[in-house]
PDB file of C-alpha atoms in Angstrom:
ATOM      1  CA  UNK A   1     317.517  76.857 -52.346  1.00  0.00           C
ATOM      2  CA  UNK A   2     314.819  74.431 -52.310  1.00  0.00           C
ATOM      3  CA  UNK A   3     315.477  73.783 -48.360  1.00  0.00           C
ATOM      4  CA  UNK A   4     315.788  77.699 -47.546  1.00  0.00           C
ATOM      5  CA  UNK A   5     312.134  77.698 -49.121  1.00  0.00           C
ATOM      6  CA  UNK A   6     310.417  74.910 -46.935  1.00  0.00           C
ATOM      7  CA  UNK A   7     312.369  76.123 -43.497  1.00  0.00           C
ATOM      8  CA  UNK A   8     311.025  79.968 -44.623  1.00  0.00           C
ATOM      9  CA  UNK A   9     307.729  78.646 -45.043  1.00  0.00           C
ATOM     10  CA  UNK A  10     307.802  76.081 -41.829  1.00  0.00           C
ATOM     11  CA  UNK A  11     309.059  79.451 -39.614  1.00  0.00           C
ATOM     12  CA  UNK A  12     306.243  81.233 -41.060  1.00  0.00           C
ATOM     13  CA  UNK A  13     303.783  79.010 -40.465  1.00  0.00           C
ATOM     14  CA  UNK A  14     304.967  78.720 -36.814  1.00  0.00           C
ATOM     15  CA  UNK A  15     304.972  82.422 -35.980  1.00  0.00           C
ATOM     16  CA  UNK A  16     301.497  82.528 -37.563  1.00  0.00           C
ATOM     17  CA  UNK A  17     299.753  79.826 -35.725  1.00  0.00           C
ATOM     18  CA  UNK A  18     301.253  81.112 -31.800  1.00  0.00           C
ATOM     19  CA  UNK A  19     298.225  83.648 -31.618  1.00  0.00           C
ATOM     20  CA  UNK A  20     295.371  82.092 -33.669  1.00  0.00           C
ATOM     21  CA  UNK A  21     291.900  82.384 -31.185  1.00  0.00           C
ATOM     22  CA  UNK A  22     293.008  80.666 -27.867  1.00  0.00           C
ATOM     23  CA  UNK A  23     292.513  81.534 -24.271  1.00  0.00           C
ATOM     24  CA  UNK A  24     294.581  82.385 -21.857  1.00  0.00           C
ATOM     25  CA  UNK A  25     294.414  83.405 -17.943  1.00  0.00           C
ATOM     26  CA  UNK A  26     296.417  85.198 -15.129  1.00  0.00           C
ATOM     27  CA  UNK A  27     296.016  87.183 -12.343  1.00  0.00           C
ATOM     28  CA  UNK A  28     295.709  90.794 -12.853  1.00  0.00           C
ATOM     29  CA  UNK A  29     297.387  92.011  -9.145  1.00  0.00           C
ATOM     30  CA  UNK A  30     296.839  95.673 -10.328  1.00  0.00           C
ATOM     31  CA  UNK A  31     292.875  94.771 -10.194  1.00  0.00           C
ATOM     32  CA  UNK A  32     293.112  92.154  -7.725  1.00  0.00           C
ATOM     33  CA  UNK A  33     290.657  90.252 -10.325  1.00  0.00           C
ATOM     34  CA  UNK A  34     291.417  86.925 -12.133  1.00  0.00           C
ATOM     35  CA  UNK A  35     291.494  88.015 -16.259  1.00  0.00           C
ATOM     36  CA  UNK A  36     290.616  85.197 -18.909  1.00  0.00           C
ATOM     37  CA  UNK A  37     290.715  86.361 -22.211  1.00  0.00           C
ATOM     38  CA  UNK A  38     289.771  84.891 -25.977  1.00  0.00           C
ATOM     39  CA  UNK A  39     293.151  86.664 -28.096  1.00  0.00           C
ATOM     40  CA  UNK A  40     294.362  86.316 -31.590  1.00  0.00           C
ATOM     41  CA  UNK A  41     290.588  86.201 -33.173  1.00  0.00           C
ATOM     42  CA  UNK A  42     291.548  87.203 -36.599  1.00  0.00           C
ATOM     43  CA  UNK A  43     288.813  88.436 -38.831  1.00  0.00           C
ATOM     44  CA  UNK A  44     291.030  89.148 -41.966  1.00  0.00           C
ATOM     45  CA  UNK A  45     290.134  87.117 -44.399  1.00  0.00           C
ATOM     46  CA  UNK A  46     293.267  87.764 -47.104  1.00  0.00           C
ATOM     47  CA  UNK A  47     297.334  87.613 -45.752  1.00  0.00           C
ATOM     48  CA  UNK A  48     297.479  90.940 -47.689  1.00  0.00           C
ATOM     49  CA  UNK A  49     294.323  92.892 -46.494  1.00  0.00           C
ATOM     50  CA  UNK A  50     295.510  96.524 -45.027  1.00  0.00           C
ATOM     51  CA  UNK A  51     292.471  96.093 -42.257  1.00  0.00           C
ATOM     52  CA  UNK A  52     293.535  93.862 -40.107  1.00  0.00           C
ATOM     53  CA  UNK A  53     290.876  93.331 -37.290  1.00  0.00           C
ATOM     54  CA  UNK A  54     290.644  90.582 -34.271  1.00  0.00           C
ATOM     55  CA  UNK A  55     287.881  90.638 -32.139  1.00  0.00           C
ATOM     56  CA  UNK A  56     288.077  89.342 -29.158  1.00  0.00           C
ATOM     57  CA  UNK A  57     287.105  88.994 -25.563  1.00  0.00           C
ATOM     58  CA  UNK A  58     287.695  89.221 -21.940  1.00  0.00           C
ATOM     59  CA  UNK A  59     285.960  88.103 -18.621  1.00  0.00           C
ATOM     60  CA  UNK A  60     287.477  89.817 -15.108  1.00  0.00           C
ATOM     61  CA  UNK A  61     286.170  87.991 -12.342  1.00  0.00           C
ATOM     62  CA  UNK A  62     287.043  89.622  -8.897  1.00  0.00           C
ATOM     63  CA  UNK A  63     287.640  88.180  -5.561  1.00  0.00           C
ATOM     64  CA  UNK A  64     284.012  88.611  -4.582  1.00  0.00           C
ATOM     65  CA  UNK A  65     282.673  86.879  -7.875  1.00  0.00           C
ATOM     66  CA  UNK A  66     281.654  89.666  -9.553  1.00  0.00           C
ATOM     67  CA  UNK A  67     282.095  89.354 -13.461  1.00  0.00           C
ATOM     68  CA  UNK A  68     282.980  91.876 -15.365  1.00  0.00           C
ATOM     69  CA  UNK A  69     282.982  91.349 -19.605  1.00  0.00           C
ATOM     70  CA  UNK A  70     284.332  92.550 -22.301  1.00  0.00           C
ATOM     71  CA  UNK A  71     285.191  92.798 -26.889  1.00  0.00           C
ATOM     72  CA  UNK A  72     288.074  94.199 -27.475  1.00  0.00           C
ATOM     73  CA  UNK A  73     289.188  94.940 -31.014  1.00  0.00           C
ATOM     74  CA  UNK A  74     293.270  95.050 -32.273  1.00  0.00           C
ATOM     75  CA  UNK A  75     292.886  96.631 -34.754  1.00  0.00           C
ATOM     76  CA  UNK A  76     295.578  97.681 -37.980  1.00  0.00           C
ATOM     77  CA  UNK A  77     293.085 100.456 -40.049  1.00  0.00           C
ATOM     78  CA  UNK A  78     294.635 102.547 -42.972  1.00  0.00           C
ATOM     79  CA  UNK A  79     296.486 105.974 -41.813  1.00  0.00           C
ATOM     80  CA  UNK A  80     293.706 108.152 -41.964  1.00  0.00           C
ATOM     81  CA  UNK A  81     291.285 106.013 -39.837  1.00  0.00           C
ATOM     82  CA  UNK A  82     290.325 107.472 -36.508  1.00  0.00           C
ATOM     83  CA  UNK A  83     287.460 105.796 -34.385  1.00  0.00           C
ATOM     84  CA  UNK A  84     284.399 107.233 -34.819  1.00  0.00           C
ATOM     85  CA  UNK A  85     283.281 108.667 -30.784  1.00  0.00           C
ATOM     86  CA  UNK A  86     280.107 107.000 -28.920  1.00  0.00           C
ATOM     87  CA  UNK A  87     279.005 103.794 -30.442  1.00  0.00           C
ATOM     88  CA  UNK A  88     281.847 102.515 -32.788  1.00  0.00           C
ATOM     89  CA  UNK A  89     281.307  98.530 -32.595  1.00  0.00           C
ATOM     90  CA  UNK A  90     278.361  97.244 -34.373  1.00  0.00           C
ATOM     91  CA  UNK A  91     277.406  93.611 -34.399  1.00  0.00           C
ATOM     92  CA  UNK A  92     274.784  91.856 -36.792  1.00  0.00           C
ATOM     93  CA  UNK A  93     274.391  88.344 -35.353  1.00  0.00           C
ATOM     94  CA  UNK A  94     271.574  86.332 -36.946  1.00  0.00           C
ATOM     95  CA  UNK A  95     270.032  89.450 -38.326  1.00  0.00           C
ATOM     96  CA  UNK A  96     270.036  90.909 -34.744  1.00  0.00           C
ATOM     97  CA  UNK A  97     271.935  94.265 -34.728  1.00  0.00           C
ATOM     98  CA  UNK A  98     273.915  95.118 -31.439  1.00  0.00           C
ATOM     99  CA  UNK A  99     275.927  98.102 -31.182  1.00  0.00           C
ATOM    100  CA  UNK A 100     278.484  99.152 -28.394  1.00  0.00           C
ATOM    101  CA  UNK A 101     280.190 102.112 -27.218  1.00  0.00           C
ATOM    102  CA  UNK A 102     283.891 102.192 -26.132  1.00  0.00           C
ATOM    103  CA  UNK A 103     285.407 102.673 -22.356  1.00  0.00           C
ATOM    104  CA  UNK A 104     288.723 103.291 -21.222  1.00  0.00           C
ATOM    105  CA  UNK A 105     291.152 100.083 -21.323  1.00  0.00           C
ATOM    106  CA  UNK A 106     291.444  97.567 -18.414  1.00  0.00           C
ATOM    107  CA  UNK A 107     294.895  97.025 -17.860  1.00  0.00           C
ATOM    108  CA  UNK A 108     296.445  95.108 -20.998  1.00  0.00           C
ATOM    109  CA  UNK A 109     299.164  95.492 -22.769  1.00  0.00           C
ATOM    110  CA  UNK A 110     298.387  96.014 -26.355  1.00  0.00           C
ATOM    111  CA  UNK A 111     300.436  94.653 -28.885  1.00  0.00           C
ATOM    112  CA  UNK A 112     302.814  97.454 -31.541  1.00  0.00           C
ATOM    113  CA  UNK A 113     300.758  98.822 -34.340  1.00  0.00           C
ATOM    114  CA  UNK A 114     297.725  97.679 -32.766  1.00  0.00           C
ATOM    115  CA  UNK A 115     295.152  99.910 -31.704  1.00  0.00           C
ATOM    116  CA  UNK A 116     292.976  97.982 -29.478  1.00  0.00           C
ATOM    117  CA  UNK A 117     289.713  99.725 -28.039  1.00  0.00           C
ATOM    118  CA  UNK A 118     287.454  97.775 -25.278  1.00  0.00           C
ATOM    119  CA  UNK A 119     283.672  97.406 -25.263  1.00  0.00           C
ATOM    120  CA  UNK A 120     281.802  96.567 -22.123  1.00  0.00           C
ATOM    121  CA  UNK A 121     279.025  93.747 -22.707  1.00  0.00           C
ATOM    122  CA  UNK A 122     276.354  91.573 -20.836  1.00  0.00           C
ATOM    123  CA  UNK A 123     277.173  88.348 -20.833  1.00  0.00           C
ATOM    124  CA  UNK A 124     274.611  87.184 -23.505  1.00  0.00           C
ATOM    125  CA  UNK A 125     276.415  88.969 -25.748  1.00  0.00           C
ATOM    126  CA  UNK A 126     279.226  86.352 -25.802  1.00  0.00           C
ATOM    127  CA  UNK A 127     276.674  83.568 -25.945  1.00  0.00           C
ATOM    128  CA  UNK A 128     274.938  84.945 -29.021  1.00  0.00           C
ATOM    129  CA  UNK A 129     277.916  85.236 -30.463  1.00  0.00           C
ATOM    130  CA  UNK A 130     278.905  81.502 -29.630  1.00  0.00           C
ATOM    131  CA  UNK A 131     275.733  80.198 -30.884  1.00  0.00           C
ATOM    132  CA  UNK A 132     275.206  82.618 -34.312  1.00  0.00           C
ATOM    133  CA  UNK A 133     274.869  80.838 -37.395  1.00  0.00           C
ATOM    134  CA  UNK A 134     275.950  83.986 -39.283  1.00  0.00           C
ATOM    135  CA  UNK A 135     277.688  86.810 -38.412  1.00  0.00           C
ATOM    136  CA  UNK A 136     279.135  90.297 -39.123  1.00  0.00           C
ATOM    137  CA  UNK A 137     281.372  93.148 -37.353  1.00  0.00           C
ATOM    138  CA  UNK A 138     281.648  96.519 -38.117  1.00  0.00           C
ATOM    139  CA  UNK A 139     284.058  99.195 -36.888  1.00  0.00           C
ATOM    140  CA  UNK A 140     283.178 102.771 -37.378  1.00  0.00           C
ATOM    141  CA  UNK A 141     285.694 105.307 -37.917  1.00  0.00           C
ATOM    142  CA  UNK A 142     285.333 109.293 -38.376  1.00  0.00           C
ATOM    143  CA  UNK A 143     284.998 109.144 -42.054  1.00  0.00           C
ATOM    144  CA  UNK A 144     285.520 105.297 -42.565  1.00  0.00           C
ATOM    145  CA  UNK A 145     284.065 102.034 -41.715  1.00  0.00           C
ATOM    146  CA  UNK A 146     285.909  98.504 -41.715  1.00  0.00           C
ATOM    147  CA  UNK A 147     283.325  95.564 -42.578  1.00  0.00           C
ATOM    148  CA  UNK A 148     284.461  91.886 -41.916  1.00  0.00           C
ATOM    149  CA  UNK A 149     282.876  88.636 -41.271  1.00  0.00           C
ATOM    150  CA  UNK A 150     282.538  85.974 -38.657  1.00  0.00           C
ATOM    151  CA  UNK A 151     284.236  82.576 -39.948  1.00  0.00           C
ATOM    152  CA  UNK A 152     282.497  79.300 -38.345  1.00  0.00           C
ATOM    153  CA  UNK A 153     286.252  79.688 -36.538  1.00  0.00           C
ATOM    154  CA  UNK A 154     285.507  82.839 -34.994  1.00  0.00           C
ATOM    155  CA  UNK A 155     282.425  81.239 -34.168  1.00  0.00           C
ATOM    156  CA  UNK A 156     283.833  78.312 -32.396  1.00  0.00           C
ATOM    157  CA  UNK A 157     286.624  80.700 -30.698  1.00  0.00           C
ATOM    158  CA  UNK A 158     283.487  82.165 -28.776  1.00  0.00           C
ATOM    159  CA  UNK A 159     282.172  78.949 -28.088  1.00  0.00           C
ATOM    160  CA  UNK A 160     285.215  77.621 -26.626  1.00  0.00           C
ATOM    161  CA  UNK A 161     285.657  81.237 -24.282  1.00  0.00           C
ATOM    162  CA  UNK A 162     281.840  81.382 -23.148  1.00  0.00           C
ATOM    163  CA  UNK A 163     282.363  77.606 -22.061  1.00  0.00           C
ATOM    164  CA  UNK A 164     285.776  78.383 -20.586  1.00  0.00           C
ATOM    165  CA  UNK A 165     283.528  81.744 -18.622  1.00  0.00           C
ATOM    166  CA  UNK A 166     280.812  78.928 -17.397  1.00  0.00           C
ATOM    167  CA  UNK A 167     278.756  81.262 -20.142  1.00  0.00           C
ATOM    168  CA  UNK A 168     277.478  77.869 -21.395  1.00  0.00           C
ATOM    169  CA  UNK A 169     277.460  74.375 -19.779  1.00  0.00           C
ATOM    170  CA  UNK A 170     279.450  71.691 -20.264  1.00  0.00           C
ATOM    171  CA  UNK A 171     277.752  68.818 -21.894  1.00  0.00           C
ATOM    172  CA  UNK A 172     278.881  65.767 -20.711  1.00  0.00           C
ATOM    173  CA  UNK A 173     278.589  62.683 -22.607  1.00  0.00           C
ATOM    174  CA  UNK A 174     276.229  60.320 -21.171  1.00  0.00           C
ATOM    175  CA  UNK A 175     278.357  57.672 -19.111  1.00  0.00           C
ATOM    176  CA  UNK A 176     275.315  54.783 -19.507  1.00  0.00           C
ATOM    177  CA  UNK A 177     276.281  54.377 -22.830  1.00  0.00           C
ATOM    178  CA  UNK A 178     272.418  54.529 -24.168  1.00  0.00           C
TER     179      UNK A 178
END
């Protein structure tokens, strides 16, 4: 019994860790644009919370160099939560309040029981949100809101994707040594 429990946990584990905030790229032939993307951003605090929200992003760079970027939530609400029309993201990142409206989905395939809406943004959106010291996302429904807040690992997750998106330099170590 006690080895059912350790390969039950081990398997769970496993399957939880595959999606946590990394980056991944391909070629979008539909759009003829190269797609890099920052998934599995989880901003649920709680294994049990019924709100489930990632936040994420996306960078579409086509084959003239034009970038196009993007937040995209996935998003499991409660039954009766419907997304509120016009401006339904709202960011508050260092006391700075940005808010976004939705557009219709690039091409992605969205995962089951997500629903997964797509925000257009400048690219210093995704550097403030690499560099904030604190924080917080809300989703607007109809007649409900969803709160949650960014974890220094959210944080980083941006970091990592405006880096990847030449959003923010490299810093190399100095090679003198001094």
């Amino acid at each position: 019994m006690k080895n059912i429990l350790i390969v039950a946990c081990v398997v769970l584990l496993c399957g939880c860790a595959g999606r946590l905030g990394r980056n991944v790229s391909n070629h979008d032939k539909v759009e003829t644009a190269q797609v890099d993307q920052l998934i599995g951003n989880n901003l649920t605090r709680t294994p049990f919370d019924q709100r489930v929200v990632y936040l994420n992003a996306r960078c579409e760079t086509k084959p003239g160099g034009e970038k196009k970027f993007y937040l995209f939530t996935e998003v499991i609400a409660p039954a009766d939560f419907t997304l509120q029309p016009g401006e339904s993201l709202v960011l508050n990142l260092d006391d700075e309040v940005l808010t976004f409206s939705s557009t219709n989905s690039p091409s992605f395939n969205g995962r089951k029981r997500f629903v997964t809406t797509f925000y257009p943004v400048q690219p210093d959106v995704l550097i403030k949100l690499a560099k904030t010291m604190e924080g917080r996302v809300r989703i607007k429904g109809a007649n409900a809101i969803i709160d949650k807040k960014l974890s220094l690992r959210n944080i980083m997750h941006f970091w990592d994707f405006a880096e990847k998106c030449s959003l923010i330099p490299v810093i190399e170590a100095d090679k003198t040594g001094g």
